[in-house]
Coordinates of C-alpha atoms (C1' of nucleotides) in Angstrom, one line a residue:
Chain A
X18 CA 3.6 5.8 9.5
X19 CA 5.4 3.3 11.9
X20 CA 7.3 4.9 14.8
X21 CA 8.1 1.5 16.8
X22 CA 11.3 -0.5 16.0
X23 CA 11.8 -3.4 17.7
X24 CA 15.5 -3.9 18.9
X25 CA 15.6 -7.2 19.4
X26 CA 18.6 -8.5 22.0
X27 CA 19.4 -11.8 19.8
X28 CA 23.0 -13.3 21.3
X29 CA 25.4 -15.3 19.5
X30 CA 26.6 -12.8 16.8
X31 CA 28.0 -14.9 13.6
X32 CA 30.3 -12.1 12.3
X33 CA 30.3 -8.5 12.0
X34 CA 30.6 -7.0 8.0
X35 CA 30.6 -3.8 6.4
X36 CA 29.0 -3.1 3.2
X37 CA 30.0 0.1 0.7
X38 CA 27.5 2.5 -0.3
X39 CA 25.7 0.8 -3.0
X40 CA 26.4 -2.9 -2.1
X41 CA 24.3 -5.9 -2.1
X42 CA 23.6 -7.4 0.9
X43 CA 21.4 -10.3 -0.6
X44 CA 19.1 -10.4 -3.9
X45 CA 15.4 -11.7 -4.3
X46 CA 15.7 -15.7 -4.7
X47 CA 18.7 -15.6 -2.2
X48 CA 18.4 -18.7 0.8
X49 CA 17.2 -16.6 4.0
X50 CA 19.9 -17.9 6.3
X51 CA 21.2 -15.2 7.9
X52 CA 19.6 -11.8 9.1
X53 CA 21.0 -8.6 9.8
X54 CA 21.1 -6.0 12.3
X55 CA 22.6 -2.8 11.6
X56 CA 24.6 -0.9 13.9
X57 CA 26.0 2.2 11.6
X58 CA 24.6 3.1 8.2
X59 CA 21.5 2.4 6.5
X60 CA 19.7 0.1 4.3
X61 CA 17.2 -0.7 1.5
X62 CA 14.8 -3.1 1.0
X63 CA 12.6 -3.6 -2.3
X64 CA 11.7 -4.7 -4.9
X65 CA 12.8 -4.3 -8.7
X66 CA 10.6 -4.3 -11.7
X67 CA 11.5 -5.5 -15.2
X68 CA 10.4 -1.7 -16.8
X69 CA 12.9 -0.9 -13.7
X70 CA 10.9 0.5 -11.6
X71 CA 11.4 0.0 -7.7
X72 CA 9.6 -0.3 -4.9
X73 CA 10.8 0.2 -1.6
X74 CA 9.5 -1.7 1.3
X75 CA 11.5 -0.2 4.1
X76 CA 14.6 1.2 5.5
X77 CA 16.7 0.3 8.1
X78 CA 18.3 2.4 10.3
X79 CA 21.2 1.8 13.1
X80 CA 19.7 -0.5 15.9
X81 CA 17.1 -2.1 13.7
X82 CA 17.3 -6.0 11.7
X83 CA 15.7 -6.9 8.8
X84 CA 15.9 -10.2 6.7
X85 CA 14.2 -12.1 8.4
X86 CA 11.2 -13.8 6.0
X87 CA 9.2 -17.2 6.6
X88 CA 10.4 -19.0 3.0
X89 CA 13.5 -20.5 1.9
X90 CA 14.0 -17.4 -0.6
X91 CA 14.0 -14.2 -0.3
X92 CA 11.4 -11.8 -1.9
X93 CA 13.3 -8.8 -2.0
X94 CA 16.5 -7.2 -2.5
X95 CA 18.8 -5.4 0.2
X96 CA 21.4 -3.1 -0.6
X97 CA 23.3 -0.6 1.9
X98 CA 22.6 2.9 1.1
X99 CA 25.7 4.3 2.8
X100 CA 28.9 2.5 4.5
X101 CA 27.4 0.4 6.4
X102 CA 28.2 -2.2 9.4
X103 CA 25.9 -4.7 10.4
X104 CA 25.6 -8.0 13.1
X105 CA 24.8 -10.8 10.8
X106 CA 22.9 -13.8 12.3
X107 CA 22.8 -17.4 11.4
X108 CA 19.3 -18.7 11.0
X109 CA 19.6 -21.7 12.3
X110 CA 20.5 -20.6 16.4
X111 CA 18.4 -17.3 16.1
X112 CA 15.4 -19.8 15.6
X113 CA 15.3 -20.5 19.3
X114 CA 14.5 -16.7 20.2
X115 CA 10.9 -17.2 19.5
X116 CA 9.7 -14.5 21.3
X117 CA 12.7 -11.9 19.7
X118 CA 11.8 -13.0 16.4
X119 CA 8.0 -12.8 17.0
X120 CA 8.2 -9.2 18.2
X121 CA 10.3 -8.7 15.2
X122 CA 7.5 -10.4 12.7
X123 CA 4.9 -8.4 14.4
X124 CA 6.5 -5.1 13.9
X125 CA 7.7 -5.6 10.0
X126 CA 3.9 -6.6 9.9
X127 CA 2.4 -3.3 11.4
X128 CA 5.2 -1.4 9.7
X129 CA 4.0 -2.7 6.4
X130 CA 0.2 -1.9 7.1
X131 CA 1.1 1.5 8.2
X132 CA 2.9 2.1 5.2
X133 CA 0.4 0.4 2.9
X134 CA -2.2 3.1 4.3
X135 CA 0.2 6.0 3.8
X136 CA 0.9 4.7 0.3
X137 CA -2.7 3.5 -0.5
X138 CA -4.8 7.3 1.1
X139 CA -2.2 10.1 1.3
X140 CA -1.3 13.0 -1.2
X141 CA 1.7 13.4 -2.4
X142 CA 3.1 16.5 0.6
X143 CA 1.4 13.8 3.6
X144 CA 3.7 11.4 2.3
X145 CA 6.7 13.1 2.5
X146 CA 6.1 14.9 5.6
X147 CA 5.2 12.0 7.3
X148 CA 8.1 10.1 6.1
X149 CA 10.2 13.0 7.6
X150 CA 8.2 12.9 10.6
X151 CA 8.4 9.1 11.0
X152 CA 12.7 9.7 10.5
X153 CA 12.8 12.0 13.4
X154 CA 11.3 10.1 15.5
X155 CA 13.5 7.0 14.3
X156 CA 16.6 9.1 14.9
X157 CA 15.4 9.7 18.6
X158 CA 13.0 12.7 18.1
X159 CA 16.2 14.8 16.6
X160 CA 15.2 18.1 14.4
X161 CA 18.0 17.7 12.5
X162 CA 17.7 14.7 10.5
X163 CA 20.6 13.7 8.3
X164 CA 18.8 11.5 5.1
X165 CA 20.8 8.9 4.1
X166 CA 18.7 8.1 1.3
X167 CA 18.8 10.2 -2.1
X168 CA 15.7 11.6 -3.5
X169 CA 15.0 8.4 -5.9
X170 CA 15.0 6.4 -3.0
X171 CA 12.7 8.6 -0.9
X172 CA 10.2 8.4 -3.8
X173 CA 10.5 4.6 -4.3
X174 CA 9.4 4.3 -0.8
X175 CA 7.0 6.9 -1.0
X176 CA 5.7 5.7 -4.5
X177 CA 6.1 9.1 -6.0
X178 CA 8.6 10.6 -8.3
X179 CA 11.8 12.0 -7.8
X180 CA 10.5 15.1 -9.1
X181 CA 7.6 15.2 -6.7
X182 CA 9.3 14.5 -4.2
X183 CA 11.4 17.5 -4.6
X184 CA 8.4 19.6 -4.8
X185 CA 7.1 18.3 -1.9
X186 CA 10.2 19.6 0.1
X187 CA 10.7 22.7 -1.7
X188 CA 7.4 23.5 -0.7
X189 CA 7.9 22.5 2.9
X190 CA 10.8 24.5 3.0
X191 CA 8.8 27.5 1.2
X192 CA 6.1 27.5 4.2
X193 CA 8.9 27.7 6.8
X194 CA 8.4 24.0 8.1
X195 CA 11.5 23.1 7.5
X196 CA 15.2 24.2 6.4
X197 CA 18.0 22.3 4.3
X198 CA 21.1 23.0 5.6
X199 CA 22.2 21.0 2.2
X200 CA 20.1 19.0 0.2
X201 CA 20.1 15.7 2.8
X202 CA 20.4 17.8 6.0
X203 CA 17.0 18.9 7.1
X204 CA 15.9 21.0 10.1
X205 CA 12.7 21.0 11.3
X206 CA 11.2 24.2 12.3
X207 CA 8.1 23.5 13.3
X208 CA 7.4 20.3 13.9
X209 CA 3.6 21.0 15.4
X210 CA 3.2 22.4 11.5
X211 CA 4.8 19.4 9.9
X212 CA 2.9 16.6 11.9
X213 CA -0.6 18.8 11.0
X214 CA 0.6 18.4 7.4
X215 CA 0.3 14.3 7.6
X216 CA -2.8 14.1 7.7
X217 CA -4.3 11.2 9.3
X218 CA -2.1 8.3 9.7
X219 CA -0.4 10.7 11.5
X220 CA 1.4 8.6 14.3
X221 CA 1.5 11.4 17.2
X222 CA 5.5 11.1 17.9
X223 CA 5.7 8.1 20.1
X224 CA 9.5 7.7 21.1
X225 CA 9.1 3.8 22.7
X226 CA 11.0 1.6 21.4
X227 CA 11.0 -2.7 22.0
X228 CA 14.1 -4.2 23.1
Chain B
X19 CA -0.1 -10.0 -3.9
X20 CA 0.1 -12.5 -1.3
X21 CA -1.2 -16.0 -1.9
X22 CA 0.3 -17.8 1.1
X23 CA -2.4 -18.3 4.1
X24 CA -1.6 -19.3 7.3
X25 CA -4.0 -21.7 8.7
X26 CA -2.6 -22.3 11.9
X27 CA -4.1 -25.1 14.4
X28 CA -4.1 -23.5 17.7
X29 CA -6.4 -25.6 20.0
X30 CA -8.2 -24.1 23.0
X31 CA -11.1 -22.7 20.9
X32 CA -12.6 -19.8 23.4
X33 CA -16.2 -20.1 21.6
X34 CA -17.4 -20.0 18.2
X35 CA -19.5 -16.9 17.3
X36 CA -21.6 -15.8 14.2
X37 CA -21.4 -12.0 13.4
X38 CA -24.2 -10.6 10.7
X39 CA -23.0 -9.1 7.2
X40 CA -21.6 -5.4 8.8
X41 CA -21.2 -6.2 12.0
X42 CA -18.3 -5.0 13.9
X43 CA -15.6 -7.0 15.0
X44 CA -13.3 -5.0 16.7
X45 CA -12.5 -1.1 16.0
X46 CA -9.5 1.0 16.1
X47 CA -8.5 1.3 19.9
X48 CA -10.3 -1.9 21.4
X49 CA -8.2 -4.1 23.4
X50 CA -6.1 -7.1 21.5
X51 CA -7.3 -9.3 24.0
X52 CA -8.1 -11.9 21.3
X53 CA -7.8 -13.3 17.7
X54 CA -10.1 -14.8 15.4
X55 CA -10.2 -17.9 12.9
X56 CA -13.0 -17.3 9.9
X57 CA -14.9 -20.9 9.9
X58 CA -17.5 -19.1 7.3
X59 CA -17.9 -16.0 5.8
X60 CA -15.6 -13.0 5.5
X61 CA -14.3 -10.5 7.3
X62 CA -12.6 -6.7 6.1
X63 CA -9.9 -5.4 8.4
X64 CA -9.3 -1.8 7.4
X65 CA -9.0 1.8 8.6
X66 CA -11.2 4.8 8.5
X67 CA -10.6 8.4 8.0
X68 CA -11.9 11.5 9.3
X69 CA -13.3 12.6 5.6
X70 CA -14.5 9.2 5.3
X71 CA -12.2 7.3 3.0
X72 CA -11.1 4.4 3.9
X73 CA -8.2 1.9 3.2
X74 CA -9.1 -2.0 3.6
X75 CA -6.0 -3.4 4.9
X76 CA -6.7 -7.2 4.4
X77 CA -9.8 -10.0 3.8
X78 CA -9.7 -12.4 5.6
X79 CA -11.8 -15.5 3.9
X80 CA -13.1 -19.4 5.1
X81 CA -9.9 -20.9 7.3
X82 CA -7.4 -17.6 7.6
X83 CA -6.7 -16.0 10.9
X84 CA -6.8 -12.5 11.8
X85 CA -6.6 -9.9 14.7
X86 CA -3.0 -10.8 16.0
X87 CA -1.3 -7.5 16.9
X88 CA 1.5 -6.1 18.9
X89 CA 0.0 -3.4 21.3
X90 CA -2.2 -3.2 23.7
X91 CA -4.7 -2.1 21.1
X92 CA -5.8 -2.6 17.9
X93 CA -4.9 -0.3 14.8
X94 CA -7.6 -1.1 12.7
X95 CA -11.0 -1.9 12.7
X96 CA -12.3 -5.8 11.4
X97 CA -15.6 -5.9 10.3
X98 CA -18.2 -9.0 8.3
X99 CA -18.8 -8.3 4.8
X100 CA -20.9 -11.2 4.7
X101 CA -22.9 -13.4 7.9
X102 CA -19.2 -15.0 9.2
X103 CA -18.8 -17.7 12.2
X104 CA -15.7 -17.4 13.3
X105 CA -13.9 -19.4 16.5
X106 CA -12.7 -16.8 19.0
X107 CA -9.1 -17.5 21.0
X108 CA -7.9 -15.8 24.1
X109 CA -4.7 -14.2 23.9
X110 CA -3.4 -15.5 27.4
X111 CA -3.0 -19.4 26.2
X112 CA -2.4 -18.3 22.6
X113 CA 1.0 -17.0 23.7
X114 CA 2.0 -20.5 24.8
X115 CA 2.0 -21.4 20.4
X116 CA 5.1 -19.3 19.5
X117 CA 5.8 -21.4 16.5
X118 CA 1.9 -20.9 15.0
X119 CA 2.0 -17.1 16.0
X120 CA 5.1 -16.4 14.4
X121 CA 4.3 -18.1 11.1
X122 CA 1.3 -15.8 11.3
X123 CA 2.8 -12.7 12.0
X124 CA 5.5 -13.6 9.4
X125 CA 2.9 -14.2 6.7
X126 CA 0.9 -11.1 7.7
X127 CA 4.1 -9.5 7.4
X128 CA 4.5 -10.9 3.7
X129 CA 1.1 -10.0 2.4
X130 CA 0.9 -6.6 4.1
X131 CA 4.6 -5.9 2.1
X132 CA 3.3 -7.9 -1.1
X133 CA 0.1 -5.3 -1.1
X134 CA 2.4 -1.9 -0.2
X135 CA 4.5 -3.1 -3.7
X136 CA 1.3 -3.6 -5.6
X137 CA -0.9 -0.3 -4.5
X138 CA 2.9 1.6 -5.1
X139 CA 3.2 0.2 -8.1
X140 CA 0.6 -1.4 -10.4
X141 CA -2.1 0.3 -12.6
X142 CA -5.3 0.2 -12.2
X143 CA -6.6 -2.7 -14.1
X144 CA -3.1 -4.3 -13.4
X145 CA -4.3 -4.4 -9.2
X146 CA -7.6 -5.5 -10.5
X147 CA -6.4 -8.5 -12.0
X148 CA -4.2 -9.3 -9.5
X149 CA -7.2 -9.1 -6.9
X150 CA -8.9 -11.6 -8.7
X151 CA -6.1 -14.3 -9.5
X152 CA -5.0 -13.7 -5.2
X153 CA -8.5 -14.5 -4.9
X154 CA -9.4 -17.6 -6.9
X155 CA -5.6 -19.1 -5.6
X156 CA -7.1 -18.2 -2.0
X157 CA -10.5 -20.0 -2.4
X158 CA -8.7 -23.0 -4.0
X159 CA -7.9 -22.3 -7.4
X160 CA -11.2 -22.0 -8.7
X161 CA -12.5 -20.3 -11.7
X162 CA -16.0 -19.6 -10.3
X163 CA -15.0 -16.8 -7.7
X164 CA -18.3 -15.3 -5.7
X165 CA -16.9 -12.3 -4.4
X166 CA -18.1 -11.5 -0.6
X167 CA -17.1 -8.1 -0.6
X168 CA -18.8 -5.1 -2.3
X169 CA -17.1 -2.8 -5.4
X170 CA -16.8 -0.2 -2.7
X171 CA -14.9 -3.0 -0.6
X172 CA -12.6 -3.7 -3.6
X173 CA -12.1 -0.1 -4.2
X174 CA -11.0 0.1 -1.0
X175 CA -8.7 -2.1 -1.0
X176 CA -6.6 -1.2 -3.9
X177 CA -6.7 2.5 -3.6
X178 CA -9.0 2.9 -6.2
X179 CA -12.6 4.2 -6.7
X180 CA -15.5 2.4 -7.0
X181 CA -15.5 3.3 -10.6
X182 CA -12.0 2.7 -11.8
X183 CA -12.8 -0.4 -10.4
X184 CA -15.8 -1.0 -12.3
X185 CA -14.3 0.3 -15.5
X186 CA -11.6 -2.3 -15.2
X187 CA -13.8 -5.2 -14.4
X188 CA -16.0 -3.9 -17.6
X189 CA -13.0 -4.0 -19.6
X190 CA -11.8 -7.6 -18.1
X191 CA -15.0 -8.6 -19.6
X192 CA -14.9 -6.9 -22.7
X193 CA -11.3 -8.4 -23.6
X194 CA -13.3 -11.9 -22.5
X195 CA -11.1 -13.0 -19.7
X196 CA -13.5 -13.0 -17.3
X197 CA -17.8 -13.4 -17.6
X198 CA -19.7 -12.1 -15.2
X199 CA -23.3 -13.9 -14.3
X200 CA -24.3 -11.5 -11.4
X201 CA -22.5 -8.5 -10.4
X202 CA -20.4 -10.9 -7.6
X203 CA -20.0 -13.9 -9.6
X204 CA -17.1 -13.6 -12.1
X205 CA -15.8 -16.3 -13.9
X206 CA -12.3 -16.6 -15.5
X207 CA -12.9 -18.1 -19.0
X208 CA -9.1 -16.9 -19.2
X209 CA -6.6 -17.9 -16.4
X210 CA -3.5 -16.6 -18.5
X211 CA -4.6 -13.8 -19.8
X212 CA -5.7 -12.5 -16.5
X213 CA -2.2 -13.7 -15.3
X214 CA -0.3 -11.5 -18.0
X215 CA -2.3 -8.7 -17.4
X216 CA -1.1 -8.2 -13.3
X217 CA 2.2 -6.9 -14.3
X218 CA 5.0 -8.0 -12.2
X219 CA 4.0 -8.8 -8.8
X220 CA 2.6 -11.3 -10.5
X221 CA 2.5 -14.9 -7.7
X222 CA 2.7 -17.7 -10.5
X223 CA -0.5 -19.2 -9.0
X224 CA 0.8 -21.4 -5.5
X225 CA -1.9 -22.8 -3.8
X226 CA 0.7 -23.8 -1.0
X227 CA -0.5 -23.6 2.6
X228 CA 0.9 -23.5 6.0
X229 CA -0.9 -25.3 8.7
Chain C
dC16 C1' 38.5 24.9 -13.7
dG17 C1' 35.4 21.4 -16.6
dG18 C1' 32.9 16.9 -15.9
dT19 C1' 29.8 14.3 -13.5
dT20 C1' 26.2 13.2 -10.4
dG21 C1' 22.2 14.5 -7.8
dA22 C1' 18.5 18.0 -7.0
dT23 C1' 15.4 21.6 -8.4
dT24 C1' 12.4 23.9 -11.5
dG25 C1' 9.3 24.4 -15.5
dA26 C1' 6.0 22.8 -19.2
dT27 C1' 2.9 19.4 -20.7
dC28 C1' 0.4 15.0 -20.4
dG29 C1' -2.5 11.4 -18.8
dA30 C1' -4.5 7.8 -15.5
dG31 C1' -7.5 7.9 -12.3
dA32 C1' -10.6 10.9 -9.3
dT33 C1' -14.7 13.4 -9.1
dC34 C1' -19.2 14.7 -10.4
dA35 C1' -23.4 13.2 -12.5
dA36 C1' -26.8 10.2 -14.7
dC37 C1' -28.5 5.9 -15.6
dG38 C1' -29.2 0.6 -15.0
dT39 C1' -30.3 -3.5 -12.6
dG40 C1' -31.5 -6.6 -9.2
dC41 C1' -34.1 -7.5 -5.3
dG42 C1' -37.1 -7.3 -1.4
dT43 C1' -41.5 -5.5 0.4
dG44 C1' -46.1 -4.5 0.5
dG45 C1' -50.3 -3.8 -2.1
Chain D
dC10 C1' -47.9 -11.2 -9.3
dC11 C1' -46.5 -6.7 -10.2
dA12 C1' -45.2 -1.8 -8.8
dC13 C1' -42.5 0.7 -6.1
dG14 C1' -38.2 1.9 -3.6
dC15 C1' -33.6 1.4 -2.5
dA16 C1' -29.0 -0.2 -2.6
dC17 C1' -25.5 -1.4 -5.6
dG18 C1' -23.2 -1.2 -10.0
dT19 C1' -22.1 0.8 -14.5
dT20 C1' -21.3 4.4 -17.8
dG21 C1' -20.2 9.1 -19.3
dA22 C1' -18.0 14.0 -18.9
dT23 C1' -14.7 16.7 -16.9
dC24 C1' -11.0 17.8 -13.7
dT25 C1' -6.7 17.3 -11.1
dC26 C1' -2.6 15.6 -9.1
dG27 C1' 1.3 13.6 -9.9
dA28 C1' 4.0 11.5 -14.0
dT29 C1' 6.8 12.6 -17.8
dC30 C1' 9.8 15.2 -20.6
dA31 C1' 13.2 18.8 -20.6
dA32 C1' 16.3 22.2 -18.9
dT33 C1' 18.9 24.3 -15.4
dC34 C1' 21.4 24.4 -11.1
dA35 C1' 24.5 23.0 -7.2
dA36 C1' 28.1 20.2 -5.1
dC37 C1' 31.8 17.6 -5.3
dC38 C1' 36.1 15.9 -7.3
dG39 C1' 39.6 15.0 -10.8

DNA sequence: CGGTTGATTGATCGAGATCAACGTGCGTGG
DNA sequence: CCACGCACGTTGATCTCGATCAATCAACCG
């Protein structure tokens, strides 16, 4: 699972918007001429089938961009999952921050791969544990973690079921490694316990961050 | 699946080397000192886990690049499936091609992120039949594929087992969309059928290139 | 309060994994 | 040139994890 997030320091910030819980920030086939970086909330990336099933490719949490793709079109769709305020970028100027944008490129790619392997070789408990392992170390390395995502959107990135999903926690919370406070406040007990439950791909809690 | 390929022209060739069907590349941990370009051959990029399993992360065939990563080290091991000359660059100069670099990273980014929606997503035969239409796109659109890479290879690759693989490929065969002379020679005798059958996630066919 | 949305729990089903033979080339040495 | 051996691939039988179908429960809000 991917613990580093590049923060890239791009200048020249077009505007600053805030999106509603549920909003779209742009649609697959939309031009990529802006990209984002969000500095409160969270957001969604993935795809949509026709049977409408979902895929998501990643989240984005406060600090971190995302839009950024090499055609003229986007291939997937954004939405905020909670109020959310983000920079937005203009393409056109943030094109001469080569470096930024190649740190950027580089990271969405390993983040992908990582992900590809978790979703590709891991059971159904590694998955979840090491997506809540991979939060809290996105939030800082907190034990608290406050999900902004709902249980369908954990299993779309997860590429389970809302239902497994649930079981998965449940029987986290059943072995002691972790508490819910409510069901999208979750306290890790023992973190030692929940990192042994990942599996490989285990990423070993690496709190460096890029930018 | 992805069907773009980056075939960047960075000059500066280090050397050119020839690596037997096997061989090892790099492996997880080595320095990222340098990056490859296949001239001939192919080359499996993947990771391996304690029990064994594996999950093949990319191919890389005739003309694509490969071995560009972030860290100091590399995440995954790169291996020939078949005897592969390759032209080696050092990383040092290679930084000086931003431009090139960045369309690479951004296109690994793309395919890793296509390949996460299709192993989430798509049924068995459905990633089968995707593999091979990504395939024949990425050798030029031809209807003659000789796959490099072994069922085991394959299996890897999609998250499937060898023989969920070779069930679908019997039953490709069996419907008549594909013939098989040897075991790694397949011939599409039906380019839309094996189209309809990937699902969504389907790439309409684009044999665009960058570079 | 009841209504609504999101989460959990339970019962059953099924695609693909696993376990186990069986084929088929293909290279090597007699 | 053929027999043997071995690696790779296919096919079959059974099992299992997670999907699906179906209630039930918990929060939140009018």
């Amino acid at each position: 699972m991917p613990a580093k997030i590049v923060r890239a320091q791009i200048p020249r910030v077009h505007s600053i918007v805030t999106c509603q819980r549920g909003e779209q920030i742009y649609a697959e086939g939309d031009a990529t001429d802006k990209c984002f970086q969000v500095s409160a909330g969270a957001v969604r990336v993935s795809r949509v089938f026709a049977n409408g099933g979902r895929q998501v490719v990643s989240f984005h949490l406060a600090g971190e961009m995302f839009g950024f793709e090499a055609g003229p079109q986007h291939r997937f769709f954004a939405e905020a999952i909670a109020e959310t305020r983000m920079a937005v970028f203009e393409r056109g100027p943030v094109q001469q921050h080569l470096p930024e944008l190649l740190a950027l490129a580089v990271d969405g790619m390993e983040r992908a791969q990582e992900h590809l392997v978790v979703i590709g070789r891991q059971s159904a408990i590694e998955r979840v544990a090491l997506f809540l392992t991979d939060l809290s170390n996105r939030l800082g390395g907190t034990r608290q973690l406050t999900l902004a995502m709902s249980r369908q959107d954990i299993a779309d990135y997860l590429a389970l079921t809302i239902e497994t999903v649930s079981r998965a926690i449940t029987e986290l919370r059943e072995r002691s490694v972790i508490a819910l406070r409510h069901a999208r406040i979750v306290y890790i007990m023992n973190p030692d316990a929940l990192r042994s439950l990942c599996g490989d791909a285990a990423s070993p809690s690496e709190p460096a961050r890029t930018g």
